[in-house]
mmCIF file of C-alpha atoms in Angstrom:
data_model
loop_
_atom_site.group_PDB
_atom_site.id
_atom_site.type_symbol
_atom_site.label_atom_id
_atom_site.label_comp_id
_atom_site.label_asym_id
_atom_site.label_seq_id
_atom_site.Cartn_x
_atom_site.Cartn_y
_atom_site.Cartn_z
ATOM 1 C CA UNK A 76 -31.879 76.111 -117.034
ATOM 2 C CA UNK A 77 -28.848 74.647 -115.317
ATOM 3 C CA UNK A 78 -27.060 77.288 -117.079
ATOM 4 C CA UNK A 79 -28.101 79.787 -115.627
ATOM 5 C CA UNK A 80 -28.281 78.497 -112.194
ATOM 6 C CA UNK A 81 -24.273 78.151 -112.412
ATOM 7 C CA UNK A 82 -23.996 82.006 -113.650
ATOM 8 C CA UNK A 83 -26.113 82.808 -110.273
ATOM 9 C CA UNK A 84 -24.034 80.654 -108.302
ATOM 10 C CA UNK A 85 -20.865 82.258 -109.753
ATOM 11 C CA UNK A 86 -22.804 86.036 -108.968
ATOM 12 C CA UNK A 87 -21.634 86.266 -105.122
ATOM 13 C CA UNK A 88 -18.051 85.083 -106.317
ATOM 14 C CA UNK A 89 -17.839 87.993 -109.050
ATOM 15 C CA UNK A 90 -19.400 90.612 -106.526
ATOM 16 C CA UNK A 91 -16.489 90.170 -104.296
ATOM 17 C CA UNK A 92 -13.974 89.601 -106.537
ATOM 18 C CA UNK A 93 -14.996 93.214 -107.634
ATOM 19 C CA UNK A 94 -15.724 94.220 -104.311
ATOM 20 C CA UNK A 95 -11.785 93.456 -103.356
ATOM 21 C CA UNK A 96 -10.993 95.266 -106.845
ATOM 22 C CA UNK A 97 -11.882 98.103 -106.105
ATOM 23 C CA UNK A 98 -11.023 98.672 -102.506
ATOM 24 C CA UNK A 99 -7.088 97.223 -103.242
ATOM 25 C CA UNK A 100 -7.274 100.348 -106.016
ATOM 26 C CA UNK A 101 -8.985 102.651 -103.122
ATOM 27 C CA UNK A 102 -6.459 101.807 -100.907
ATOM 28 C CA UNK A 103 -3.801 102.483 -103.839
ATOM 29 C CA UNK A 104 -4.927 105.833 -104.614
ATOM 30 C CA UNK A 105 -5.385 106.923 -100.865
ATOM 31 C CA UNK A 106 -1.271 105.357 -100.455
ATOM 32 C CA UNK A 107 -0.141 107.505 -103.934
ATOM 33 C CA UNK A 108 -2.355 110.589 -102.288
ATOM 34 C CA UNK A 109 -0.564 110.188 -99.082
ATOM 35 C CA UNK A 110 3.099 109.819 -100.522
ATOM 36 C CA UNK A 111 2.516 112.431 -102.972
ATOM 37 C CA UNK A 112 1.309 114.693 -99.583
ATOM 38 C CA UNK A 113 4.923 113.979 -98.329
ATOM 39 C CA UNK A 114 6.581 114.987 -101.575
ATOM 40 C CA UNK A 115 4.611 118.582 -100.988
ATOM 41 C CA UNK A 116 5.173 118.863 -97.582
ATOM 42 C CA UNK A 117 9.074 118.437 -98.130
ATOM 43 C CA UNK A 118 9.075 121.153 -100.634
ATOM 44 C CA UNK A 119 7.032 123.226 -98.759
ATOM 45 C CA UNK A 120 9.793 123.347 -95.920
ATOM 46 C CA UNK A 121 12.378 123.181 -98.412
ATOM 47 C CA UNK A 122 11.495 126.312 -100.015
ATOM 48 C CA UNK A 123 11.017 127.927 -96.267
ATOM 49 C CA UNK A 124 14.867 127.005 -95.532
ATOM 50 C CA UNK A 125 13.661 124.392 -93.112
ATOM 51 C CA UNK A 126 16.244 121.031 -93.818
ATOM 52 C CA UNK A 127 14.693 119.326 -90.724
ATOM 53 C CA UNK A 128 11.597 119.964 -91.754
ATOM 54 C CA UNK A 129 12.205 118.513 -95.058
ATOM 55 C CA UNK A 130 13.778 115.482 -93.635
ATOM 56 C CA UNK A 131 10.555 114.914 -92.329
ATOM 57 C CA UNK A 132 9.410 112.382 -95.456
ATOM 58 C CA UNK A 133 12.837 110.525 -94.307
ATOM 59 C CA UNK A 134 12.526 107.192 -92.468
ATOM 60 C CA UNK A 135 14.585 108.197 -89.035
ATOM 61 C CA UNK A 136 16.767 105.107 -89.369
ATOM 62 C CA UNK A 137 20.543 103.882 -89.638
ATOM 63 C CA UNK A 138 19.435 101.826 -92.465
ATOM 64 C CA UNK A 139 18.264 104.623 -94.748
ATOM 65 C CA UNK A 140 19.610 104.824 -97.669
ATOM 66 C CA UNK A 141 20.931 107.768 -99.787
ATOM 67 C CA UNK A 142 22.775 107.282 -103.175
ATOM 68 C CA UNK A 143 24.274 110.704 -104.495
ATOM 69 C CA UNK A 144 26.877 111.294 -106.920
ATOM 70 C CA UNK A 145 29.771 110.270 -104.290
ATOM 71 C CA UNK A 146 27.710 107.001 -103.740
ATOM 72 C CA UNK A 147 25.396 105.365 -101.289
ATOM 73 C CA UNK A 148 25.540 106.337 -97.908
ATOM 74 C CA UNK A 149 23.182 104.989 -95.129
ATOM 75 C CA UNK A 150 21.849 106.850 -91.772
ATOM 76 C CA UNK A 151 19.091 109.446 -90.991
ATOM 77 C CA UNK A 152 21.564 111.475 -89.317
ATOM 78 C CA UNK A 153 24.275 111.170 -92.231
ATOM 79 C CA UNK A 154 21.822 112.092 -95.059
ATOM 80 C CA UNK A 155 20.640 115.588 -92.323
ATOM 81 C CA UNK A 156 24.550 116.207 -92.401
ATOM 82 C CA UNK A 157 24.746 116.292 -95.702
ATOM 83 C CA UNK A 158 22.033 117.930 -97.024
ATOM 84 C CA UNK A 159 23.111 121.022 -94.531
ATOM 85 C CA UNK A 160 26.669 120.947 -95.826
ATOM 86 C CA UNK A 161 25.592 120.692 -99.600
ATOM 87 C CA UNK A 162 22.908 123.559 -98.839
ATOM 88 C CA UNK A 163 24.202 125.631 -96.150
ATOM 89 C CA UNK A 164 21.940 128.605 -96.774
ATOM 90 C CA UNK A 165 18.621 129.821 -98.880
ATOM 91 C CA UNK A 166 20.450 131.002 -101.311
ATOM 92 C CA UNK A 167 22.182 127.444 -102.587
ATOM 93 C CA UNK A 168 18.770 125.842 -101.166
ATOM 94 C CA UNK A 169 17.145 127.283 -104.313
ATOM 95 C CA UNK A 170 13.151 127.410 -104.791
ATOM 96 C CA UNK A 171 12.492 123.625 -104.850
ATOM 97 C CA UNK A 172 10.089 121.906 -107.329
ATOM 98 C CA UNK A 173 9.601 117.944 -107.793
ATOM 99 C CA UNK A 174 8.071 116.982 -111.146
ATOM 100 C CA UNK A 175 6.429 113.157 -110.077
ATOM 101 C CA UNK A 176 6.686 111.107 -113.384
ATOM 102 C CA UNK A 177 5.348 107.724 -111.702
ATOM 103 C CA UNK A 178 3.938 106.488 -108.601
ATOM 104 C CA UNK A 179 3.790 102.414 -108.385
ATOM 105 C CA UNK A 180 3.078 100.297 -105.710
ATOM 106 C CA UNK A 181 5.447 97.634 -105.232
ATOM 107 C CA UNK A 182 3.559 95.686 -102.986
ATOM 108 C CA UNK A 183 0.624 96.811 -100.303
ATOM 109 C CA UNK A 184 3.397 98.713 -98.184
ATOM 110 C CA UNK A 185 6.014 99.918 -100.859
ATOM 111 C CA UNK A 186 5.726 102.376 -103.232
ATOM 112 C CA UNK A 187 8.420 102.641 -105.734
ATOM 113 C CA UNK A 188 8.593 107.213 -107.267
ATOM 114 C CA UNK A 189 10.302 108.647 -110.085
ATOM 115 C CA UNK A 190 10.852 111.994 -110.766
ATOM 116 C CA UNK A 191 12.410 115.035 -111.533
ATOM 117 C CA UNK A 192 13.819 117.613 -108.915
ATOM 118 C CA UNK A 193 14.829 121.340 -110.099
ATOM 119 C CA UNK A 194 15.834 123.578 -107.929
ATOM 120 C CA UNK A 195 15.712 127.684 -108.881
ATOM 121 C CA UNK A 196 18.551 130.059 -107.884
ATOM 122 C CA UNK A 197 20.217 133.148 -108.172
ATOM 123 C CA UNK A 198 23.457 131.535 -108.640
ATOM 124 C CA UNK A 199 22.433 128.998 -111.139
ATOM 125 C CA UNK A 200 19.804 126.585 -111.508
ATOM 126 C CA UNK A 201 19.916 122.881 -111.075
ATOM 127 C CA UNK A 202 18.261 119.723 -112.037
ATOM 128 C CA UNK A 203 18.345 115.965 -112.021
ATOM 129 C CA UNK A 204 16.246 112.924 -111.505
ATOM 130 C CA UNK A 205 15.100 110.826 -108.390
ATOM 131 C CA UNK A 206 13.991 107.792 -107.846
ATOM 132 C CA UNK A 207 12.295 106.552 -104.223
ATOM 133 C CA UNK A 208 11.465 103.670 -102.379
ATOM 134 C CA UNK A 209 8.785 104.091 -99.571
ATOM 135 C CA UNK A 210 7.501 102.101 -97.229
ATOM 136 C CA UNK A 211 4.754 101.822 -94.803
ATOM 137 C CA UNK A 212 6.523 101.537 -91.293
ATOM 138 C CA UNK A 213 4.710 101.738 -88.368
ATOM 139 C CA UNK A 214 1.332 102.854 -90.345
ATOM 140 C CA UNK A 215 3.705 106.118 -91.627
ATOM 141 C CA UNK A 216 4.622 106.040 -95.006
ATOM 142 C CA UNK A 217 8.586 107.430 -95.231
ATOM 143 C CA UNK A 218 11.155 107.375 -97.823
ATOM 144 C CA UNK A 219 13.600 104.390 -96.961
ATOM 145 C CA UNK A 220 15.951 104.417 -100.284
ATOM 146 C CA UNK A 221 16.700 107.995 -102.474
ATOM 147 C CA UNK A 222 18.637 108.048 -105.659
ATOM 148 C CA UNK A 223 19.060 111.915 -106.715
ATOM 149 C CA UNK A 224 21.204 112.746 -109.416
#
């Protein structure tokens, strides 16, 4: 009998320990769902011509960083520069389409993405990889650190 009394006692214990389970992987899906909204919505104005627009998914900070193939660079307003002098017009903008090979939470407000980027256009098609830190700043989930190659 006493064995059983100490698998009853342990019942409340296991009902939130699985209660807490499954609203920490809630709350994960509902984060991934919410940064992989961003990754659309940047496309989205991509493809319409719109760099501001697609800065949007950007934290709006001095400290964000931007690693390209001349090296890391930091700013909001440096990464908006270059993205319009890299792609002055539609035409080297491309059609843009992100290919999201993983989505893992780092901790409760940091996301670490990998994927692929591939841009089509009538003067030549290009690719490479990404990878992306967010963060969850001010209850807004923006991209802090991007490494495209």
């Amino acid at each position: 009998m006493p064995r059983y009394t100490t698998t009853l006692h342990l019942l409340p214990t296991l009902t939130i320990v699985t209660l807490l389970t499954f609203a920490t992987a809630s709350a994960q899906d509902k984060n991934e769902q919410t940064i992989r909204a961003i990754l659309n919505r940047q496309t989205i104005e991509w493809n319409k011509g719109n760099i501001e627009g697609f800065m949007k998914g950007y934290w709006n900070s001095d400290s964000l960083l931007f690693v390209g193939k001349t090296g890391p660079k930091y700013g909001y307003r440096t990464t908006l520069e270059n993205y319009r002098k890299s792609y002055p017009d539609t035409t080297v903008m491309g059609k843009l389409q992100f290919t999201i090979l993983k989505v893992e939470p780092l901790s409760p407000n940091c996301y670490f993405v990998l994927g692929k980027w591939q841009l089509a256009r009538t003067i030549g098609d290009v690719s490479g990889h990404y990878t992306l830190i967010f963060r969850k700043i001010h209850s807004e989930w923006v991209i802090v650190s991007d490494h495209s190659s």
